[in-house]
Short mmCIF file of C-alpha atoms in Angstrom, two decimals:
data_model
loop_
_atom_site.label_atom_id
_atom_site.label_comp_id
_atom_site.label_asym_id
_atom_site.label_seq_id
_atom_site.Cartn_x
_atom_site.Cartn_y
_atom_site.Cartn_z
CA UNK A 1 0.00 0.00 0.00
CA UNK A 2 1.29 3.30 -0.93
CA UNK A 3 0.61 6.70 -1.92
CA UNK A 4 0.59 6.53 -5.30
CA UNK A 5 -2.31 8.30 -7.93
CA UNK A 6 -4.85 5.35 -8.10
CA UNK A 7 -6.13 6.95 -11.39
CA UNK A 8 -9.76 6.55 -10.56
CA UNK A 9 -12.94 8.22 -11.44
CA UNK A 10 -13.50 8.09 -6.83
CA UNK A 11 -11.15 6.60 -4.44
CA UNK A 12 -12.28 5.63 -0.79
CA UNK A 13 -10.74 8.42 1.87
CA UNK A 14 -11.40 6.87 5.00
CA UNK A 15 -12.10 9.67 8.01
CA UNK A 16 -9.21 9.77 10.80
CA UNK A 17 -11.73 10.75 13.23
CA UNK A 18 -14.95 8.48 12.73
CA UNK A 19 -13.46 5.95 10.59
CA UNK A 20 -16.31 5.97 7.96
CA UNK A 21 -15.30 5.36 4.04
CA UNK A 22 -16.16 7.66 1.86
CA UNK A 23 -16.01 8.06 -2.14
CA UNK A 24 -13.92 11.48 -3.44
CA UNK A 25 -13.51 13.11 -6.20
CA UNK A 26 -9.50 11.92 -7.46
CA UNK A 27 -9.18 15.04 -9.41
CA UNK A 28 -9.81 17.04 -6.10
CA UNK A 29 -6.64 15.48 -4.75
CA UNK A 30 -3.52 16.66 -4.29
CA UNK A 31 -1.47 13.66 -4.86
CA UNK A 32 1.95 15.15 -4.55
CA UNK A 33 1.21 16.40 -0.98
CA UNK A 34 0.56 12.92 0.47
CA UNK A 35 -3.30 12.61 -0.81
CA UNK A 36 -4.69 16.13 0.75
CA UNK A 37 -8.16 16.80 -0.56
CA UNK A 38 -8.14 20.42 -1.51
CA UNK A 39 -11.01 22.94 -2.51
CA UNK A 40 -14.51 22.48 -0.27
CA UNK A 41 -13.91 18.83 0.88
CA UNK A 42 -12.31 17.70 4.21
CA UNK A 43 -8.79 16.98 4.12
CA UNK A 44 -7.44 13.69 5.29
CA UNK A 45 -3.91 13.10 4.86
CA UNK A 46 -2.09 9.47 3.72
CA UNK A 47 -5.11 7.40 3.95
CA UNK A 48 -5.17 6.32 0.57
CA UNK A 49 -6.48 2.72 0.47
CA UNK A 50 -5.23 0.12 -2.04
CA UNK A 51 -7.94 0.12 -5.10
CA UNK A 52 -10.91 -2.31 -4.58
CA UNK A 53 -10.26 -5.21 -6.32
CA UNK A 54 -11.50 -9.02 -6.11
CA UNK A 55 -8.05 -11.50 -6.87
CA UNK A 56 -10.42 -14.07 -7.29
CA UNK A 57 -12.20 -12.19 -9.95
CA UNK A 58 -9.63 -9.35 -11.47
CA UNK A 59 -12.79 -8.04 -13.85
CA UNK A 60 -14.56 -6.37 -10.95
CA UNK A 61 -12.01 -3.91 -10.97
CA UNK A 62 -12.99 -2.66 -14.36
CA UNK A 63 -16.27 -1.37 -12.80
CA UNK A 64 -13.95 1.29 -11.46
CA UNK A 65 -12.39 2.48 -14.50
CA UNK A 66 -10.04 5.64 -15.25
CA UNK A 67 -11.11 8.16 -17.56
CA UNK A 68 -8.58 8.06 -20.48
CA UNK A 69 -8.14 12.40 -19.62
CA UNK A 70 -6.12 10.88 -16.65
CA UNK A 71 -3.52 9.49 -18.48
CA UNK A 72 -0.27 11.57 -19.63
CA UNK A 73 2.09 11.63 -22.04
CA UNK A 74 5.80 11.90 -22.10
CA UNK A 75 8.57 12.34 -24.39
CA UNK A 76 11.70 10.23 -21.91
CA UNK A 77 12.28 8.62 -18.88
CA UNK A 78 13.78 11.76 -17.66
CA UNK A 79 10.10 13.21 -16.66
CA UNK A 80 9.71 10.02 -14.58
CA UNK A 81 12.42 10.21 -12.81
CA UNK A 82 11.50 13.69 -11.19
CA UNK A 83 8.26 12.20 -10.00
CA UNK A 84 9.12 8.53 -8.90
CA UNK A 85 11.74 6.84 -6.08
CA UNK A 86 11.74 3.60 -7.54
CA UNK A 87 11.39 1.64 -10.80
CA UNK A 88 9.71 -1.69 -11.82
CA UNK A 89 10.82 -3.27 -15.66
CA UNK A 90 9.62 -5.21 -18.42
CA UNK A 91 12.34 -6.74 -19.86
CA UNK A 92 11.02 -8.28 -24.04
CA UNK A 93 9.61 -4.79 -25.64
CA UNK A 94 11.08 -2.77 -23.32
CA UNK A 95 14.64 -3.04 -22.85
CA UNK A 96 15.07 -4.72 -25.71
CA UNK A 97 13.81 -7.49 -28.41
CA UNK A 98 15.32 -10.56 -27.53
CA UNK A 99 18.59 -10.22 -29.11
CA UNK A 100 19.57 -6.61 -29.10
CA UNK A 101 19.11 -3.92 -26.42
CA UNK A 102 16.88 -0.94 -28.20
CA UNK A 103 18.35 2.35 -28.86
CA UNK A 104 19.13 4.74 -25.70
CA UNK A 105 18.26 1.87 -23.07
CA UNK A 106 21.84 1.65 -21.60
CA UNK A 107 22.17 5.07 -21.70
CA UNK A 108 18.78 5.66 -19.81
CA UNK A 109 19.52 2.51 -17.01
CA UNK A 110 23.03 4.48 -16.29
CA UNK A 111 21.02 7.83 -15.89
CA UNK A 112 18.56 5.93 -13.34
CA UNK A 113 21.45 4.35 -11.70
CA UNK A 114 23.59 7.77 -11.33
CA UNK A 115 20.17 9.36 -10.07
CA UNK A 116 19.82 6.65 -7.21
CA UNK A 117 16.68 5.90 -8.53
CA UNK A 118 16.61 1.46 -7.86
CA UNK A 119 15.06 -0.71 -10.76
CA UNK A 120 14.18 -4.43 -10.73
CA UNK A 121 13.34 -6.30 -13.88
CA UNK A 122 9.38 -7.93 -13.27
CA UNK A 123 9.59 -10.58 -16.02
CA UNK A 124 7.02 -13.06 -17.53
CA UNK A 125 10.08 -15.19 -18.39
CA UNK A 126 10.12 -18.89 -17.95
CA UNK A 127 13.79 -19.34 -16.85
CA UNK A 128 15.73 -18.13 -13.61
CA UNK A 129 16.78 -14.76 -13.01
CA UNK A 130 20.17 -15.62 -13.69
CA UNK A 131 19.61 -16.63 -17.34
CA UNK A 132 18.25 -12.76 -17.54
CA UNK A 133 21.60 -11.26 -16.30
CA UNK A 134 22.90 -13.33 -18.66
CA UNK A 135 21.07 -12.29 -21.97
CA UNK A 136 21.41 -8.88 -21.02
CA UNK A 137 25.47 -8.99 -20.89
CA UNK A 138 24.45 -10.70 -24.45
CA UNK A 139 21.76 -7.55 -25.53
CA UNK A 140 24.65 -5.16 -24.41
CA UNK A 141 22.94 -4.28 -21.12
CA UNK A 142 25.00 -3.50 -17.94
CA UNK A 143 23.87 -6.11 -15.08
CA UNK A 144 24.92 -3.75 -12.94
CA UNK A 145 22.64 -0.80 -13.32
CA UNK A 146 20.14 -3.19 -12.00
CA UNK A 147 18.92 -4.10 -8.60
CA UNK A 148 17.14 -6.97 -8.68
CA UNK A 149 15.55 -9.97 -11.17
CA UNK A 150 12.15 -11.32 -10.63
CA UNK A 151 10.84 -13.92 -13.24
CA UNK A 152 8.02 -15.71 -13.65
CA UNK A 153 10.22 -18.89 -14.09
CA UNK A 154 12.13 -18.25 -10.60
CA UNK A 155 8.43 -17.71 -8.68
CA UNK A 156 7.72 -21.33 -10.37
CA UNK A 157 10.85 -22.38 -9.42
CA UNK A 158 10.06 -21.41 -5.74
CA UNK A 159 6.76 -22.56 -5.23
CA UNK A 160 7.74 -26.14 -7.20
CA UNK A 161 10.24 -26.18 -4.28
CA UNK A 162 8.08 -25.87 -1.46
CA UNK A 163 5.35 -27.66 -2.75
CA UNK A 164 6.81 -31.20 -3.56
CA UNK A 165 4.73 -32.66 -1.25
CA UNK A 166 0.91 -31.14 -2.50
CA UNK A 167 2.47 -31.55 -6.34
CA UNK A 168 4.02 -34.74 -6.66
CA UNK A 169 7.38 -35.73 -8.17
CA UNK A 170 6.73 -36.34 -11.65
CA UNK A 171 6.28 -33.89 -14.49
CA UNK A 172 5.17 -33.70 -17.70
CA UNK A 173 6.97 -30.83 -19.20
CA UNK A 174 5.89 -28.45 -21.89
CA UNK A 175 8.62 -26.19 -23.49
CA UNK A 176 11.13 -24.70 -25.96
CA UNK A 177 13.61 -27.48 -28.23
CA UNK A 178 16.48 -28.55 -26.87
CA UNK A 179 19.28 -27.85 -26.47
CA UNK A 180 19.33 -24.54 -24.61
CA UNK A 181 15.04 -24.51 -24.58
CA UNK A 182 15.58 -20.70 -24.30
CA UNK A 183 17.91 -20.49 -21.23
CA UNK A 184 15.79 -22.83 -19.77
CA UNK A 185 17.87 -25.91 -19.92
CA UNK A 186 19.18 -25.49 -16.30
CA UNK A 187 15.49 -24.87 -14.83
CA UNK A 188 15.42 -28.69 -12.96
CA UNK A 189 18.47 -27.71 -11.34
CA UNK A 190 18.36 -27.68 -7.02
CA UNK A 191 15.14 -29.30 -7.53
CA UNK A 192 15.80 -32.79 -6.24
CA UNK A 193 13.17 -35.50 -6.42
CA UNK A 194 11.26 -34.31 -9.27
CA UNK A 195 11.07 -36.57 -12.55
CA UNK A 196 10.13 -35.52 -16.61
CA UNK A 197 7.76 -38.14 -17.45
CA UNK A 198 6.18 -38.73 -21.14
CA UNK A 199 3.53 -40.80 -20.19
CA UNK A 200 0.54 -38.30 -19.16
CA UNK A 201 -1.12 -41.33 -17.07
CA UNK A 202 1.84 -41.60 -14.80
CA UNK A 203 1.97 -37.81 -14.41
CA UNK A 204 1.55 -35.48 -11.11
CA UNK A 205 1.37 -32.65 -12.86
CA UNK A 206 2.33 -30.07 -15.75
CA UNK A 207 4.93 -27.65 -16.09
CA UNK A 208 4.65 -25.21 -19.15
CA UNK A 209 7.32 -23.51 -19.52
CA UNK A 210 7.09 -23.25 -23.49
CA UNK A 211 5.08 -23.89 -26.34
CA UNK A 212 7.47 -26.19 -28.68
CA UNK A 213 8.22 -29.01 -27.04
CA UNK A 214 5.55 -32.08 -25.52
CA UNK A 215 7.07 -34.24 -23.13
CA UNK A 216 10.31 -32.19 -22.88
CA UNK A 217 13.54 -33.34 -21.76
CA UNK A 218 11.99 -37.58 -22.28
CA UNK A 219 13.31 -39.96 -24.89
CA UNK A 220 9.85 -38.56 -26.27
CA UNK A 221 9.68 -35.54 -26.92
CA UNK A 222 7.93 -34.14 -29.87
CA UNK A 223 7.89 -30.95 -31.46
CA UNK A 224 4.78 -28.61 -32.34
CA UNK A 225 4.39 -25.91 -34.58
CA UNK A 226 2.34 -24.06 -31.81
CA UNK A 227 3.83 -20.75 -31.75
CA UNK A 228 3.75 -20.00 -35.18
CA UNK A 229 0.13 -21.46 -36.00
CA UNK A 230 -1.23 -21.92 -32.71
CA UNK A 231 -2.13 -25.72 -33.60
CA UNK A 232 -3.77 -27.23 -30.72
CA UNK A 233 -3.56 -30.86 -32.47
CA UNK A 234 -0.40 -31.94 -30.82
CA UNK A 235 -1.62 -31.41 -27.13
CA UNK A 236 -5.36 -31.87 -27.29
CA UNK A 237 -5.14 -35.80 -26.60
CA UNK A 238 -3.01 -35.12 -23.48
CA UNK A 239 -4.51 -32.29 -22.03
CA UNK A 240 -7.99 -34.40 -21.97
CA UNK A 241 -6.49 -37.51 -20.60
CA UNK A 242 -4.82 -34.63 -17.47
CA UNK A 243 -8.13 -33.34 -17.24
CA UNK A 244 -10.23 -36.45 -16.80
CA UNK A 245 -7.21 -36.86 -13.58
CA UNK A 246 -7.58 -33.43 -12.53
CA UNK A 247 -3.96 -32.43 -12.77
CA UNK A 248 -2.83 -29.23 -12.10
CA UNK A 249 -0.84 -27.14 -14.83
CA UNK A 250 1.99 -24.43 -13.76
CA UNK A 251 1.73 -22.26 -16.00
CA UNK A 252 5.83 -20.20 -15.55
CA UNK A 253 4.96 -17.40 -18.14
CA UNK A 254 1.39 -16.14 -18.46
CA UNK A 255 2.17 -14.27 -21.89
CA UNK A 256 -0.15 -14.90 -24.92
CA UNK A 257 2.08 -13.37 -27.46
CA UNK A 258 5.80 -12.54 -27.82
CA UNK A 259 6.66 -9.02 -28.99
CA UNK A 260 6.95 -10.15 -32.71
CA UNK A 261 3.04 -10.84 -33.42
CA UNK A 262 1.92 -14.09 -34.35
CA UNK A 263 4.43 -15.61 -31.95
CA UNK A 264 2.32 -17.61 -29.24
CA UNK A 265 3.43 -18.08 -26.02
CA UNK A 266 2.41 -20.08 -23.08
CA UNK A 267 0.15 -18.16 -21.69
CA UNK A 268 -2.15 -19.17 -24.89
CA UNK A 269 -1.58 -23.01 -24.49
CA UNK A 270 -2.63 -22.89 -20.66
CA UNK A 271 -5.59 -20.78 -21.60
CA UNK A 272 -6.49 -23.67 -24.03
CA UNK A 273 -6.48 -25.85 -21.07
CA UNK A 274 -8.33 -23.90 -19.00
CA UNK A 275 -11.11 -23.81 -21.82
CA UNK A 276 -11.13 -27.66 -22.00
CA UNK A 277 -12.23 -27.86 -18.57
CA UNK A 278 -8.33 -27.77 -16.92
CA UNK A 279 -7.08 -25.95 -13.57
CA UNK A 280 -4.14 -23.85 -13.94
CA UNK A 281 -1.57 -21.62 -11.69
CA UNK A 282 -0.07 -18.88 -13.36
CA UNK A 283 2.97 -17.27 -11.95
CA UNK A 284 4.67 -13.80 -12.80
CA UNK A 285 2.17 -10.27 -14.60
CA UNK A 286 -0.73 -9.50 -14.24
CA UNK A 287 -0.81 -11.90 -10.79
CA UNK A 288 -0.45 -9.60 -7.47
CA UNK A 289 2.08 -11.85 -5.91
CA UNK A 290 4.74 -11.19 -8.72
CA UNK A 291 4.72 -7.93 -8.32
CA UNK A 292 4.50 -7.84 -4.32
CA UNK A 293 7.96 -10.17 -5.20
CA UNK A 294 9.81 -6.94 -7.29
CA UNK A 295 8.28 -4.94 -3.96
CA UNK A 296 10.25 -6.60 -1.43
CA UNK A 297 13.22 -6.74 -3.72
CA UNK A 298 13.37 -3.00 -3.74
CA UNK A 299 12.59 -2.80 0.06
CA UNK A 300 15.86 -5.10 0.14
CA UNK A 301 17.64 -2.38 -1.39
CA UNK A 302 16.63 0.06 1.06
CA UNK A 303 13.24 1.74 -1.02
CA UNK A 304 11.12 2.85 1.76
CA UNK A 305 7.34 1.23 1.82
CA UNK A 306 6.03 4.49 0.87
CA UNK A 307 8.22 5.43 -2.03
CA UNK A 308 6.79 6.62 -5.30
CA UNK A 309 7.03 3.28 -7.85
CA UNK A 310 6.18 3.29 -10.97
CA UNK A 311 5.96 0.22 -13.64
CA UNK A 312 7.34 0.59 -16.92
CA UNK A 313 5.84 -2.17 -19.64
CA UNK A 314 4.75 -2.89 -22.95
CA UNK A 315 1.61 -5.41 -22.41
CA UNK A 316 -2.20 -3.88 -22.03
CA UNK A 317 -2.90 -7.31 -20.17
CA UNK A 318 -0.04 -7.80 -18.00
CA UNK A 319 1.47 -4.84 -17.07
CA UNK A 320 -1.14 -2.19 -16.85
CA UNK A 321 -3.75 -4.40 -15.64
CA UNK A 322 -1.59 -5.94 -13.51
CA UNK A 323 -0.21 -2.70 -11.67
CA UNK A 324 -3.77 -1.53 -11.35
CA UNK A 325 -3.90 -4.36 -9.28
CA UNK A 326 -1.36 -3.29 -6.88
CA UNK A 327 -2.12 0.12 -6.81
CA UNK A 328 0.93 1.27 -8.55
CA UNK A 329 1.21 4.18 -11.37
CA UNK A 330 1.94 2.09 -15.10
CA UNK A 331 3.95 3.64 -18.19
CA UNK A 332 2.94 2.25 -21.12
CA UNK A 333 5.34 1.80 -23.77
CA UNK A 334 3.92 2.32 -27.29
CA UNK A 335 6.81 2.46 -29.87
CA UNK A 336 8.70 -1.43 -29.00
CA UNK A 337 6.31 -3.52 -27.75
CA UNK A 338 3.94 -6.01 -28.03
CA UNK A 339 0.96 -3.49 -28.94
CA UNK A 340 3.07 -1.22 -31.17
CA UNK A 341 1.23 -3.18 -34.78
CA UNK A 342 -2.11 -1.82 -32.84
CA UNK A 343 -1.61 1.58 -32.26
CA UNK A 344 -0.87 4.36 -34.78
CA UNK A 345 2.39 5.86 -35.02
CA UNK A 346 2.62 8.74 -32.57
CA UNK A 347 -0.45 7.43 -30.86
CA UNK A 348 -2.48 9.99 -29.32
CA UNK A 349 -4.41 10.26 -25.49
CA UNK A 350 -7.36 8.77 -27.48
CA UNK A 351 -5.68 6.09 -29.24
CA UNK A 352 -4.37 4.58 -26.45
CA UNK A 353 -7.88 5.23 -24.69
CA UNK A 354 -9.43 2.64 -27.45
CA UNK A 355 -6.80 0.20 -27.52
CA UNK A 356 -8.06 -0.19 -23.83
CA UNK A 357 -11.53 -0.44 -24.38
CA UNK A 358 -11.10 -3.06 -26.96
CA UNK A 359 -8.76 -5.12 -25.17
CA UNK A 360 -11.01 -4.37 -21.62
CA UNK A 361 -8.28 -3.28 -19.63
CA UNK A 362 -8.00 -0.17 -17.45
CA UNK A 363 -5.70 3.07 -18.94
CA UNK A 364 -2.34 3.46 -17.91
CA UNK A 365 -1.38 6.67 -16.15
CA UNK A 366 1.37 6.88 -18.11
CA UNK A 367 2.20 6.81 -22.39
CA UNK A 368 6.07 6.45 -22.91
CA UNK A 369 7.43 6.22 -26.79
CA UNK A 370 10.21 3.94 -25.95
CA UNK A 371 12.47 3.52 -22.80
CA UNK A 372 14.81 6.22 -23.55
CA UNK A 373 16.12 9.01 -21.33
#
């Protein structure tokens, strides 16, 4: 919880004296002077609640939604850097494409770094957060201006660790070819007891990690043609035989598309399961617990719970929707990402404002070009 512009049409101001909520006004805030309500209205200062919004059912939030006047446009990263303490990253679309870092980003991480302003990478991707320090010596990206790497992939990781005992030991593993699979080659690693099984009737559960490889890592395995075509014949048989035994999917990178279009991802093939009748967990954007994981990476490095955050991303459905879950102020990035095919170029207030409504997913607070200084 923190004091940052919730971006609502009315927020809930609860009274220090009789405790009762009531609904103001956000434009008759000041929300640089810790939440004062100025003009005619009471003033009650830092009692800004976290946004009202069901986990269970993330599309009750959209009841609340931000008028697209509220959101603002900005030419750098240098603008944001006046107004926040602390930064949250996208990595793919952001920082850079998957094999080179985009134009001005090392420039702009060094500027962040030299203003004391801490940034952690908040990744949908599948592998450990070492594999990401990696790549970005590879991208041409200085490990160093950051403070911290959360992944999807290392939240799996954890949770596969200290839930042997409610999973099971034996996985059937969905994910990229071999050799490397992506950087995720090493992912079994410190995670004793667990097996890859092929055989979907001797399975505990499923891992999907990727989208090109069934029964990955098994004498086996067999390629798909999934994220180019999005052909569902290879795993339909399988996921109906784990469905009739209830097992559970991990799902280690909710994304539906990559930042080249047309490129599915797993986020698509665990929705297919979920629409064939199948449980799934998803770990990393838009889920509250990834980003509550960059949180306490930042605290680590000494960002105070009250600091001014802001996320910087690319996805409409991950990271905006998923900061308006947290209560923390989004930049949208227009120009690299995975939306930039949808927007015009130079997108305006309004553009953006549609590509919301269309997608049903509340308006950033904040429109950036590209992450440049």
């Amino acid at each position: 919880m923190r004091r940052a512009r919730a971006h609502r049409p009315y927020v809930d101001k609860v009274d220090s004296r009789t405790g009762e909520i009531k609904k103001i006004n956000s434009q008759a805030i000041d929300w640089e002077n810790g939440g004062v309500v100025r003009g005619d209205r009471a003033v009650v200062r830092k009692t800004l609640q976290r946004p009202i919004v069901s986990v269970a059912n993330p599309e009750l939030s959209m009841t609340r939604r931000a008028e697209f006047d509220q959101i603002t446009l900005f030419s750098g990263v240098k603008d944001l850097a006046e107004r926040y303490d602390a930064f949250m990253l996208d990595q793919f679309g952001v920082l850079h494409n998957g094999k080179d870092a985009y134009k001005g980003v090392a420039e702009c991480l060094q500027h962040l770094k030299d203003a004391g302003k801490p940034c952690v990478i908040l990744s949908n991707y599948a592998g450990r957060s070492q594999q990401v320090q990696e790549k970005f010596l590879d991208v041409g990206i200085d490990p160093a201006y950051i403070t911290g790497i959360v992944t999807s992939g290392e939240l799996a990781h954890n949770y596969m660790a200290r839930n042997q005992a409610k999973l099971g030991t034996r996985a059937l593993w969905i994910s990229w070819a071999a050799p490397d699979r992506r950087g995720l080659r090493d992912f079994w690693k410190d995670l004793d007891g667990y097996s890859l099984t092929s055989d979907v009737n001797e399975a505990d559960f499923i891992l999907v990690s990727g989208v090109e490889a069934l029964n990955a890592g098994t004498d086996d395995e067999v390629l798909t043609s999934f994220e180019k075509d999005r052909d569902r014949a290879p795993f339909t048989k399988v996921m109906r035989a784990a469905i009739q035994r209830k097992l559970f999917m991990l799902c280690a990178n909710p994304d539906l598309e990559g930042v080249r279009l047309g490129s599915w991802r797993p986020g698509a093939l665990a929705k297919l399961y979920e629409d064939l009748g199948g449980q799934v967990k998803y770990f990393g954007k838009p889920t509250t617990s990834a980003f509550e994981a960059a949180r306490l990476v930042l605290e680590d490095a000494g960002v105070p719970w009250d600091a001014r955050i802001c996320h910087i991303g690319d996805s409409l459905h991950h990271d905006v929707a998923g900061s308006e879950k947290v209560a923390l102020d989004c930049a949208f990035v227009v120009g690299t990402g995975v939306h930039r095919k949808q927007l015009p170029d130079n997108p305006t207030v309004a553009d953006v404002d549609a590509l919301c409504r269309e997608v049903k997913v509340p308006v950033p607070q904040i429109v950036l070009p590209r992450f440049a200084w």
